[in-house]
Coordinates of C-alpha atoms and ligand atoms in Angstrom, one line a residue:
M148 CA -29.1 174.6 -33.7
D149 CA -32.4 173.1 -34.8
T150 CA -34.9 172.7 -32.0
Y151 CA -34.5 169.2 -30.5
R152 CA -37.6 167.1 -30.8
P153 CA -37.4 163.9 -28.8
R154 CA -38.0 160.6 -30.7
R155 CA -36.8 158.4 -27.9
S156 CA -39.7 155.9 -27.9
V157 CA -41.6 155.3 -31.1
L158 CA -44.3 152.7 -30.8
Y159 CA -45.8 150.8 -33.7
V160 CA -49.6 150.5 -33.3
P161 CA -51.3 148.2 -35.8
A162 CA -54.2 150.1 -37.5
S163 CA -56.1 146.8 -37.6
N164 CA -56.1 146.4 -33.8
D165 CA -58.8 148.6 -32.1
K166 CA -57.8 147.8 -28.6
A167 CA -54.3 149.0 -29.3
L168 CA -55.5 152.1 -31.1
A169 CA -57.7 153.0 -28.1
K170 CA -54.5 153.1 -26.0
I171 CA -52.8 155.9 -27.9
G172 CA -54.0 158.7 -25.7
Q173 CA -52.6 157.1 -22.5
L174 CA -49.1 156.3 -23.8
S175 CA -46.0 158.3 -22.8
C176 CA -44.1 157.6 -26.0
D177 CA -42.6 160.4 -28.1
A178 CA -44.3 159.1 -31.3
V179 CA -46.6 156.4 -32.6
I180 CA -46.4 154.8 -36.0
I181 CA -49.9 153.7 -37.1
D182 CA -49.1 150.6 -39.2
L183 CA -50.9 149.7 -42.4
E184 CA -48.0 147.5 -43.6
D185 CA -46.7 144.4 -41.8
A186 CA -49.0 144.6 -38.8
A187 CA -52.1 144.4 -41.1
A188 CA -52.9 141.2 -42.9
S189 CA -53.7 141.5 -46.6
A190 CA -57.4 141.0 -46.0
D191 CA -57.5 143.8 -43.4
K192 CA -55.4 146.4 -45.2
I193 CA -58.3 148.4 -46.8
A194 CA -60.3 148.4 -43.6
A195 CA -57.2 149.5 -41.7
R196 CA -56.6 152.4 -44.1
G197 CA -60.3 153.4 -43.6
K198 CA -59.7 153.9 -39.9
L199 CA -57.2 156.7 -40.4
P200 CA -59.6 159.7 -40.3
R201 CA -61.1 158.5 -37.1
I202 CA -57.7 157.8 -35.5
F203 CA -56.5 161.3 -36.3
A204 CA -59.8 162.9 -35.3
S205 CA -59.3 161.5 -31.8
R206 CA -55.6 162.5 -31.7
P207 CA -54.6 163.3 -28.1
A208 CA -53.7 167.0 -27.6
A209 CA -50.8 166.4 -25.2
N210 CA -49.3 163.7 -23.1
H211 CA -48.6 163.8 -19.3
I212 CA -45.7 166.3 -19.7
G213 CA -47.6 168.5 -22.0
R214 CA -46.0 167.5 -25.3
R215 CA -47.9 166.3 -28.3
C216 CA -47.0 162.8 -29.4
E217 CA -45.9 162.7 -33.0
M218 CA -48.2 160.6 -35.2
V219 CA -46.7 158.8 -38.2
V220 CA -48.4 156.4 -40.6
R221 CA -46.5 153.5 -42.1
I222 CA -48.0 152.8 -45.5
N223 CA -47.5 149.7 -47.8
P224 CA -44.8 150.0 -50.4
L225 CA -45.8 152.4 -53.2
A226 CA -45.2 149.6 -55.7
S227 CA -47.8 147.4 -54.0
E228 CA -51.5 147.5 -54.8
W229 CA -52.2 149.5 -51.6
G230 CA -49.3 151.9 -51.5
A231 CA -50.6 155.0 -53.5
D232 CA -54.0 154.9 -51.9
D233 CA -52.4 154.5 -48.4
L234 CA -50.2 157.5 -49.1
L235 CA -53.1 159.8 -50.1
A236 CA -55.3 158.6 -47.2
A237 CA -52.5 159.2 -44.8
A238 CA -51.6 162.6 -46.3
S239 CA -55.2 163.9 -45.9
C240 CA -54.9 163.3 -42.1
E241 CA -51.8 165.6 -42.0
P242 CA -49.6 163.3 -39.9
N243 CA -46.2 164.4 -38.8
G244 CA -44.7 161.8 -41.1
I245 CA -45.4 159.1 -43.6
L246 CA -43.1 156.1 -43.1
L247 CA -42.2 154.4 -46.4
P248 CA -41.2 150.7 -46.1
K249 CA -38.7 148.9 -48.3
V250 CA -37.0 152.0 -49.6
D251 CA -34.3 150.9 -52.0
T252 CA -33.2 154.1 -53.8
P253 CA -33.6 157.9 -53.6
R254 CA -36.1 157.5 -56.4
D255 CA -38.5 155.7 -54.0
L256 CA -38.5 158.8 -51.8
L257 CA -38.8 161.3 -54.6
E258 CA -41.8 159.5 -56.0
A259 CA -43.6 159.7 -52.6
G260 CA -42.6 163.3 -52.3
D261 CA -44.0 164.1 -55.7
L262 CA -47.3 162.5 -54.9
L263 CA -47.5 164.5 -51.7
D264 CA -46.7 167.7 -53.5
D265 CA -49.2 166.9 -56.3
N266 CA -51.9 166.4 -53.7
S267 CA -51.0 169.7 -51.8
A268 CA -49.9 168.0 -48.6
P269 CA -48.6 170.6 -46.2
D270 CA -44.8 170.9 -45.8
S271 CA -45.3 169.7 -42.2
V272 CA -46.0 166.2 -43.6
K273 CA -42.5 164.7 -43.5
I274 CA -41.2 161.5 -45.0
W275 CA -39.6 158.8 -42.8
A276 CA -37.8 155.9 -44.5
M277 CA -37.4 152.3 -43.4
I278 CA -33.8 151.1 -44.0
E279 CA -34.4 147.4 -44.2
T280 CA -33.1 146.0 -47.5
A281 CA -29.6 145.1 -48.8
K282 CA -30.2 147.6 -51.6
A283 CA -31.0 150.5 -49.2
L284 CA -27.7 149.8 -47.4
L285 CA -25.8 149.9 -50.6
N286 CA -27.5 153.2 -51.5
I287 CA -27.7 154.7 -48.1
G288 CA -25.3 157.7 -48.8
V289 CA -27.3 159.0 -51.7
I290 CA -30.6 158.3 -49.9
A291 CA -29.4 160.3 -46.8
E292 CA -28.2 163.1 -49.0
L293 CA -31.9 164.0 -49.7
G294 CA -32.1 165.1 -46.1
R295 CA -30.2 168.2 -47.0
D296 CA -32.9 169.3 -49.4
P297 CA -36.0 170.4 -47.4
A298 CA -38.1 169.9 -50.6
S299 CA -37.6 166.1 -50.3
R300 CA -39.5 166.2 -46.9
L301 CA -37.1 163.4 -45.6
S302 CA -36.7 163.7 -41.9
C303 CA -36.0 160.3 -40.3
F304 CA -34.5 156.9 -40.9
V305 CA -36.0 153.8 -39.2
A306 CA -33.9 150.6 -39.0
G307 CA -36.0 147.6 -40.0
T308 CA -33.9 144.9 -38.4
N309 CA -36.4 142.0 -38.9
D310 CA -36.6 142.6 -42.7
L311 CA -32.8 143.2 -42.9
V312 CA -32.2 139.7 -41.3
K313 CA -34.7 138.2 -43.8
D314 CA -33.2 140.1 -46.8
T315 CA -29.6 139.3 -46.0
G316 CA -29.7 135.9 -44.3
V317 CA -27.5 136.9 -41.4
L318 CA -28.1 135.1 -38.1
A319 CA -30.2 137.2 -35.6
T320 CA -28.2 136.8 -32.3
P321 CA -29.1 138.5 -29.0
D322 CA -26.1 140.7 -29.2
R323 CA -26.9 141.7 -32.9
R324 CA -23.3 141.2 -33.8
Y325 CA -23.9 140.6 -37.5
L326 CA -26.2 143.6 -37.8
M327 CA -23.9 146.0 -36.1
P328 CA -21.9 147.2 -39.1
W329 CA -25.1 148.0 -40.9
L330 CA -26.7 149.8 -38.0
M331 CA -23.6 151.9 -37.6
Q332 CA -23.6 152.7 -41.3
M333 CA -27.2 153.9 -40.9
V334 CA -26.2 156.2 -38.1
L335 CA -23.3 157.6 -40.1
A336 CA -25.5 158.2 -43.1
A337 CA -28.3 159.8 -41.0
R338 CA -25.8 162.3 -39.5
A339 CA -24.4 163.1 -43.0
G340 CA -27.9 163.9 -44.1
G341 CA -29.0 165.7 -41.0
L342 CA -31.6 163.1 -40.2
D343 CA -32.9 161.4 -37.1
I344 CA -32.3 157.7 -36.8
L345 CA -34.3 155.1 -34.9
D346 CA -33.2 151.6 -33.9
G347 CA -35.2 148.5 -34.9
V348 CA -37.6 146.7 -32.6
A349 CA -36.9 144.0 -29.9
N350 CA -39.3 141.2 -30.7
D351 CA -39.2 139.6 -27.2
F352 CA -41.5 142.2 -25.5
R353 CA -41.5 140.3 -22.2
D354 CA -37.8 140.6 -21.7
L355 CA -37.5 144.2 -20.5
D356 CA -33.9 143.7 -19.2
A357 CA -32.7 142.7 -22.6
L358 CA -34.6 145.7 -24.1
A359 CA -33.0 148.1 -21.6
R360 CA -29.6 146.8 -22.6
E361 CA -30.4 147.2 -26.3
C362 CA -31.7 150.8 -25.7
T363 CA -28.5 151.8 -23.8
E364 CA -26.4 150.3 -26.5
A365 CA -28.4 152.0 -29.2
A366 CA -28.0 155.4 -27.4
A367 CA -24.2 154.8 -27.2
M368 CA -24.2 154.0 -31.0
G369 CA -25.7 157.4 -31.7
F370 CA -29.4 156.5 -32.3
D371 CA -32.0 159.1 -31.4
G372 CA -34.5 156.5 -30.2
K373 CA -35.9 153.0 -30.5
T374 CA -38.9 151.7 -32.4
L375 CA -41.1 149.6 -30.1
I376 CA -43.9 147.0 -30.4
H377 CA -45.5 147.0 -27.0
P378 CA -46.4 149.7 -24.5
A379 CA -44.4 148.0 -21.8
Q380 CA -41.2 148.9 -23.7
I381 CA -41.8 152.7 -23.6
E382 CA -40.3 153.4 -20.3
A383 CA -36.9 151.8 -20.9
A384 CA -36.5 153.7 -24.2
N385 CA -37.5 157.1 -22.6
R386 CA -34.9 156.5 -19.9
A387 CA -32.1 155.4 -22.2
F388 CA -32.1 158.2 -24.8
V389 CA -31.7 161.1 -22.4
P390 CA -28.4 162.5 -21.4
S391 CA -27.2 161.0 -18.1
A392 CA -26.9 163.1 -14.9
E393 CA -23.1 162.8 -15.2
A394 CA -23.1 163.9 -18.8
V395 CA -25.3 167.0 -17.9
A396 CA -23.0 167.9 -15.0
E397 CA -19.9 167.6 -17.3
A398 CA -21.6 169.7 -20.0
R399 CA -22.4 172.4 -17.4
A400 CA -18.8 172.4 -16.2
V401 CA -17.5 172.8 -19.8
K402 CA -19.9 175.7 -20.4
N403 CA -19.0 177.4 -17.1
A404 CA -15.3 177.0 -17.8
F405 CA -15.6 178.8 -21.2
S406 CA -17.6 181.6 -19.6
L407 CA -14.9 182.5 -17.2
A408 CA -13.2 185.9 -17.9
E409 CA -9.8 184.3 -18.0
N410 CA -10.9 181.9 -20.7
A411 CA -12.6 184.5 -22.9
G412 CA -11.7 184.1 -26.6
K413 CA -9.7 180.9 -26.0
A414 CA -9.9 178.1 -28.5
V415 CA -8.6 175.4 -26.0
I416 CA -8.5 175.3 -22.2
A417 CA -7.6 172.8 -19.5
L418 CA -10.5 171.5 -17.3
N419 CA -9.7 169.0 -14.5
G420 CA -6.6 167.9 -16.3
K421 CA -8.3 167.4 -19.6
M422 CA -8.1 169.3 -22.9
V423 CA -11.4 171.0 -23.8
E424 CA -11.9 172.7 -27.1
Q425 CA -14.6 174.9 -28.6
L426 CA -16.0 171.8 -30.2
H427 CA -16.6 170.4 -26.8
L428 CA -18.5 173.6 -25.9
V429 CA -20.7 173.2 -28.9
Q430 CA -21.3 169.5 -28.0
A431 CA -22.1 170.5 -24.3
E432 CA -24.6 173.2 -25.4
K433 CA -26.3 170.7 -27.7
L434 CA -26.6 168.2 -24.9
L435 CA -27.9 170.8 -22.4
A436 CA -30.5 171.9 -24.9
K437 CA -31.6 168.3 -25.4
A438 CA -31.8 167.7 -21.6
A439 CA -33.9 170.9 -21.2
A440 CA -36.2 170.0 -24.1
I441 CA -36.9 166.6 -22.5
G442 CA -37.5 168.3 -19.2
E443 CA -36.0 165.5 -17.2
Ligands
COA104 N1 -49.8 149.6 -29.2 C1 -50.8 149.9 -28.4 N2 -51.3 149.0 -27.5 C2 -50.8 147.8 -27.5 C3 -49.7 147.4 -28.4 C4 -49.2 148.4 -29.3 N3 -48.2 148.1 -30.1 N4 -49.4 146.1 -28.1 C5 -50.2 145.7 -27.1 N5 -51.1 146.7 -26.8 C6 -52.1 146.6 -25.8 C7 -53.0 145.4 -26.0 O1 -54.0 145.7 -26.9 C8 -53.5 145.1 -24.6 O2 -54.6 145.9 -24.4 P1 -55.7 145.6 -23.3 O3 -55.0 145.7 -21.9 O4 -56.8 146.6 -23.5 O5 -56.1 144.2 -23.6 C9 -52.3 145.5 -23.7 O6 -51.5 146.4 -24.5 C10 -51.5 144.4 -23.3 O7 -51.1 143.6 -24.4 P2 -50.5 142.1 -24.3 O8 -51.7 141.2 -23.9 O9 -49.3 142.1 -23.4 O10 -50.0 141.8 -25.7 P3 -50.8 141.2 -26.9 O11 -50.7 139.7 -26.9 O12 -52.2 141.8 -27.0 O13 -50.0 141.8 -28.2 C11 -48.4 141.9 -29.9 C12 -48.7 141.4 -28.5 C13 -46.9 141.7 -30.2 C14 -49.3 141.1 -30.9 C15 -48.7 143.4 -30.0 O14 -48.0 144.0 -29.0 C16 -48.5 144.1 -31.3 O15 -49.3 143.9 -32.2 N6 -47.5 144.9 -31.4 C17 -47.2 145.7 -32.6 C18 -46.7 144.8 -33.8 C19 -46.4 145.6 -35.0 O16 -46.9 146.7 -35.2 N7 -45.5 145.0 -35.8 C20 -45.1 145.7 -37.0 C21 -43.9 146.6 -36.7 S1 -42.5 145.7 -36.3
MG105 MG1 -40.3 145.8 -42.5

């Protein structure tokens, strides 16, 4: 199994907002996305890009639990006047990832990957992709397939729900009912491609109850974490995307049952009146590794 890297809470930080940038070292999120795209007005985009070296030079070594927060840069679309320069400026800071907006086809990712390769970006610089257009959803299977080829650098999908609402015309309701089929499609594709997948943002950053509900729901839907817009949202996401105490206890029970001498070599056993198969053991071990990695 690959080592689990938590991406429960992933906060957008506008590169154009110095006060927000100054907060990065104190945040307990698993990752930040320094945003050069929608959070930077056209007139501020070049100045925002120019701040990247300073932002990365002051990159915090570790957060309160001793883990380094991942740092990702969201660039402008490669087809825009800023995209290519954003990508090169970001790559030279060696971020954990470069988040590409408005990805429509595999070609969009391959183009970014080629630019990174041509500029000798280390393999550790991964590509993250916003899934936020109707076209991306129609092409999601072939886009996700790139995740199986390490040379593509593709590592993570990010649901862009605000753009998806804009692009499709669906009504944005509090229960996200019209977005649900597409969100589930993204999760499915991410799993097929071996990618992480992050839920979209909750715009109402004062309503933390609604956010907590959305995080719990996203965890149940199979998302690895949630993208966030405000530091007040971090805690709810960190709480929601960890295995519950009950789930951990159940996983331990499954593991213990299979380790009993009487069950050695069995494909299927009974545990508290329920059928448990080897696949449940694999699932349990994965869950325990995740809980241990988070350290909670
Ligand atoms: N990252 C880091 N710090 C942030 C932050 C963020 N995303 N959002 C707010 N803060 C900081 C503020 O700078 C402020 O700092 P201060 O205490 O030094 O003044 C503090 O947290 C409290 O902020 P608050 O006053 O509650 O909010 P605000 O009115 O300053 O900002 C938003 C509200 C929505 C404009 C802001 O949260 C934001 O820009 N979020 C990100 C938007 C974004 O990136 N969108 C694109 C992706 S969807
Ligand atoms: Mg967007």
